[in-house]
Structure formats: C-alpha cells, structure tokens
Amino acid sequence: MKKVGEHVTIDFLGVKQEYSPDFYNKIIYKIAKKTKVEVLNIAEHKFKPQGFTCVALLAESHMSFHTFRAKVIVGFDFFTCAKLSPPAALDLLQKEI
C-alpha cells in the first residue's frame, strides 16, 4: 500500500460556546495560510434548531468542521495530498476553540 496523503481528525469535547459560521470560515483561512494550502470553495449549512457543518474544498483535498451542540462537540477533519503536515493545524485550533 502506498501512502498518498496526510489525514487528521479530532473532536473537541465540552465546547459550550456556539461559534458563528463566520468564525469557522476565518479558521479555515487561517489554517490554509499556516499550512500553505489553497481554498477553492467553502460550503456550509446551519441546522435547525442547532448544529453547523462547513466543508472547504482545497486544491490539495478538503477540510471540514461539524458541530454537535446537543453533545457539546466540534469535529474537525483535514486531509491533504500535498507535502505538508495537517497536524500543524492543531496548534491553531487549540488556541481558537
């Protein structure tokens, strides 16, 4: 089997603050700048009565956030086939969320 990319997923537990969709978009662009990936498009959906999903299409693959307000969880997913390390995003996320 040949490795073709790097993948990181993490769930932030106990996130009581409900962040705005704009907050997650800004975080995506901060991570993209730090990891030197190109954001092509961002799709988002706010669920009723709560919850939010945001997916960034990258030239190198994808990045996403999913919030689960009922379980106070924010999930993050980042995959890239570029020669970089998605875990570099974790330092930024730990400061922001």
PDB file of C-alpha atoms in Angstrom:
ATOM      1  CA  MET A   1       0.000   0.000   0.000  1.00  0.00           C
ATOM      2  CA  LYS A   2       1.307   3.434  -0.930  1.00  0.00           C
ATOM      3  CA  LYS A   3       0.686   6.481   1.247  1.00  0.00           C
ATOM      4  CA  VAL A   4      -0.821   9.312  -0.795  1.00  0.00           C
ATOM      5  CA  GLY A   5      -1.550  11.954   1.827  1.00  0.00           C
ATOM      6  CA  GLU A   6      -1.914  13.083   5.408  1.00  0.00           C
ATOM      7  CA  HIS A   7      -5.166  12.938   7.367  1.00  0.00           C
ATOM      8  CA  VAL A   8      -6.092  14.289  10.780  1.00  0.00           C
ATOM      9  CA  THR A   9      -9.432  14.184  12.573  1.00  0.00           C
ATOM     10  CA  ILE A  10     -10.132  15.482  16.052  1.00  0.00           C
ATOM     11  CA  ASP A  11     -13.198  16.010  18.217  1.00  0.00           C
ATOM     12  CA  PHE A  12     -13.156  18.890  20.680  1.00  0.00           C
ATOM     13  CA  LEU A  13     -15.303  17.769  23.620  1.00  0.00           C
ATOM     14  CA  GLY A  14     -17.150  20.055  26.028  1.00  0.00           C
ATOM     15  CA  VAL A  15     -17.304  23.065  23.669  1.00  0.00           C
ATOM     16  CA  LYS A  16     -20.084  25.070  25.288  1.00  0.00           C
ATOM     17  CA  GLN A  17     -19.703  28.207  23.213  1.00  0.00           C
ATOM     18  CA  GLU A  18     -21.676  28.294  19.971  1.00  0.00           C
ATOM     19  CA  TYR A  19     -19.400  29.864  17.377  1.00  0.00           C
ATOM     20  CA  SER A  20     -20.776  31.619  14.303  1.00  0.00           C
ATOM     21  CA  PRO A  21     -20.371  30.256  10.758  1.00  0.00           C
ATOM     22  CA  ASP A  22     -18.095  33.250  10.085  1.00  0.00           C
ATOM     23  CA  PHE A  23     -15.804  32.076  12.916  1.00  0.00           C
ATOM     24  CA  TYR A  24     -15.297  28.688  11.218  1.00  0.00           C
ATOM     25  CA  ASN A  25     -14.702  30.291   7.806  1.00  0.00           C
ATOM     26  CA  LYS A  26     -11.993  32.510   9.310  1.00  0.00           C
ATOM     27  CA  ILE A  27     -10.392  29.499  10.995  1.00  0.00           C
ATOM     28  CA  ILE A  28     -10.312  27.633   7.674  1.00  0.00           C
ATOM     29  CA  TYR A  29      -8.459  30.516   6.024  1.00  0.00           C
ATOM     30  CA  LYS A  30      -6.037  30.805   8.974  1.00  0.00           C
ATOM     31  CA  ILE A  31      -5.260  27.094   8.760  1.00  0.00           C
ATOM     32  CA  ALA A  32      -4.902  27.302   4.972  1.00  0.00           C
ATOM     33  CA  LYS A  33      -2.401  30.136   5.327  1.00  0.00           C
ATOM     34  CA  LYS A  34      -0.428  28.325   8.042  1.00  0.00           C
ATOM     35  CA  THR A  35      -0.311  25.023   6.124  1.00  0.00           C
ATOM     36  CA  LYS A  36       0.058  26.600   2.671  1.00  0.00           C
ATOM     37  CA  VAL A  37      -2.993  25.025   1.038  1.00  0.00           C
ATOM     38  CA  GLU A  38      -5.375  26.725  -1.386  1.00  0.00           C
ATOM     39  CA  VAL A  39      -9.067  27.115  -0.517  1.00  0.00           C
ATOM     40  CA  LEU A  40     -11.153  26.746  -3.688  1.00  0.00           C
ATOM     41  CA  ASN A  41     -14.637  26.924  -2.171  1.00  0.00           C
ATOM     42  CA  ILE A  42     -16.484  26.680   1.137  1.00  0.00           C
ATOM     43  CA  ALA A  43     -19.947  25.140   1.557  1.00  0.00           C
ATOM     44  CA  GLU A  44     -21.854  25.447   4.813  1.00  0.00           C
ATOM     45  CA  HIS A  45     -25.176  24.526   6.340  1.00  0.00           C
ATOM     46  CA  LYS A  46     -26.755  25.607   9.622  1.00  0.00           C
ATOM     47  CA  PHE A  47     -29.143  23.033  11.078  1.00  0.00           C
ATOM     48  CA  LYS A  48     -32.357  23.821  12.969  1.00  0.00           C
ATOM     49  CA  PRO A  49     -32.585  24.003  15.910  1.00  0.00           C
ATOM     50  CA  GLN A  50     -28.807  23.695  16.287  1.00  0.00           C
ATOM     51  CA  GLY A  51     -25.615  22.497  14.665  1.00  0.00           C
ATOM     52  CA  PHE A  52     -23.443  23.549  11.776  1.00  0.00           C
ATOM     53  CA  THR A  53     -21.387  21.903   9.020  1.00  0.00           C
ATOM     54  CA  CYS A  54     -18.717  23.631   6.986  1.00  0.00           C
ATOM     55  CA  VAL A  55     -16.654  21.939   4.263  1.00  0.00           C
ATOM     56  CA  ALA A  56     -13.739  23.567   2.458  1.00  0.00           C
ATOM     57  CA  LEU A  57     -12.748  22.212  -0.931  1.00  0.00           C
ATOM     58  CA  LEU A  58      -8.986  22.579  -1.206  1.00  0.00           C
ATOM     59  CA  ALA A  59      -6.768  22.335  -4.274  1.00  0.00           C
ATOM     60  CA  GLU A  60      -4.992  19.663  -2.218  1.00  0.00           C
ATOM     61  CA  SER A  61      -8.163  17.911  -0.856  1.00  0.00           C
ATOM     62  CA  HIS A  62     -10.570  19.025   1.957  1.00  0.00           C
ATOM     63  CA  MET A  63     -11.089  20.431   5.455  1.00  0.00           C
ATOM     64  CA  SER A  64     -14.316  20.400   7.496  1.00  0.00           C
ATOM     65  CA  PHE A  65     -15.984  21.341  10.772  1.00  0.00           C
ATOM     66  CA  HIS A  66     -19.102  19.733  12.220  1.00  0.00           C
ATOM     67  CA  THR A  67     -20.766  20.968  15.406  1.00  0.00           C
ATOM     68  CA  PHE A  68     -22.968  18.815  17.607  1.00  0.00           C
ATOM     69  CA  ARG A  69     -24.495  21.259  20.097  1.00  0.00           C
ATOM     70  CA  ALA A  70     -26.554  18.606  21.896  1.00  0.00           C
ATOM     71  CA  LYS A  71     -23.328  16.743  22.697  1.00  0.00           C
ATOM     72  CA  VAL A  72     -21.103  19.873  23.021  1.00  0.00           C
ATOM     73  CA  ILE A  73     -18.703  18.559  20.352  1.00  0.00           C
ATOM     74  CA  VAL A  74     -16.902  20.266  17.481  1.00  0.00           C
ATOM     75  CA  GLY A  75     -15.424  17.824  14.960  1.00  0.00           C
ATOM     76  CA  PHE A  76     -12.561  18.765  12.644  1.00  0.00           C
ATOM     77  CA  ASP A  77     -11.284  16.850   9.603  1.00  0.00           C
ATOM     78  CA  PHE A  78      -8.342  17.752   7.343  1.00  0.00           C
ATOM     79  CA  PHE A  79      -6.894  15.659   4.517  1.00  0.00           C
ATOM     80  CA  THR A  80      -4.256  16.718   2.040  1.00  0.00           C
ATOM     81  CA  CYS A  81      -2.238  15.012  -0.643  1.00  0.00           C
ATOM     82  CA  ALA A  82       0.301  17.854  -0.552  1.00  0.00           C
ATOM     83  CA  LYS A  83       3.686  17.502   1.080  1.00  0.00           C
ATOM     84  CA  LEU A  84       2.703  19.145   4.338  1.00  0.00           C
ATOM     85  CA  SER A  85       1.514  18.164   7.748  1.00  0.00           C
ATOM     86  CA  PRO A  86      -2.176  18.709   8.627  1.00  0.00           C
ATOM     87  CA  PRO A  87      -1.344  18.289  12.353  1.00  0.00           C
ATOM     88  CA  ALA A  88       0.195  21.784  12.062  1.00  0.00           C
ATOM     89  CA  ALA A  89      -3.424  22.985  12.181  1.00  0.00           C
ATOM     90  CA  LEU A  90      -3.945  21.545  15.671  1.00  0.00           C
ATOM     91  CA  ASP A  91      -1.901  24.211  17.472  1.00  0.00           C
ATOM     92  CA  LEU A  92      -4.036  26.921  15.900  1.00  0.00           C
ATOM     93  CA  LEU A  93      -7.270  25.073  16.689  1.00  0.00           C
ATOM     94  CA  GLN A  94      -6.354  24.539  20.340  1.00  0.00           C
ATOM     95  CA  LYS A  95      -5.879  28.310  20.712  1.00  0.00           C
ATOM     96  CA  GLU A  96      -9.099  29.246  18.899  1.00  0.00           C
ATOM     97  CA  ILE A  97     -11.681  26.687  20.097  1.00  0.00           C
TER      98      ILE A  97
END
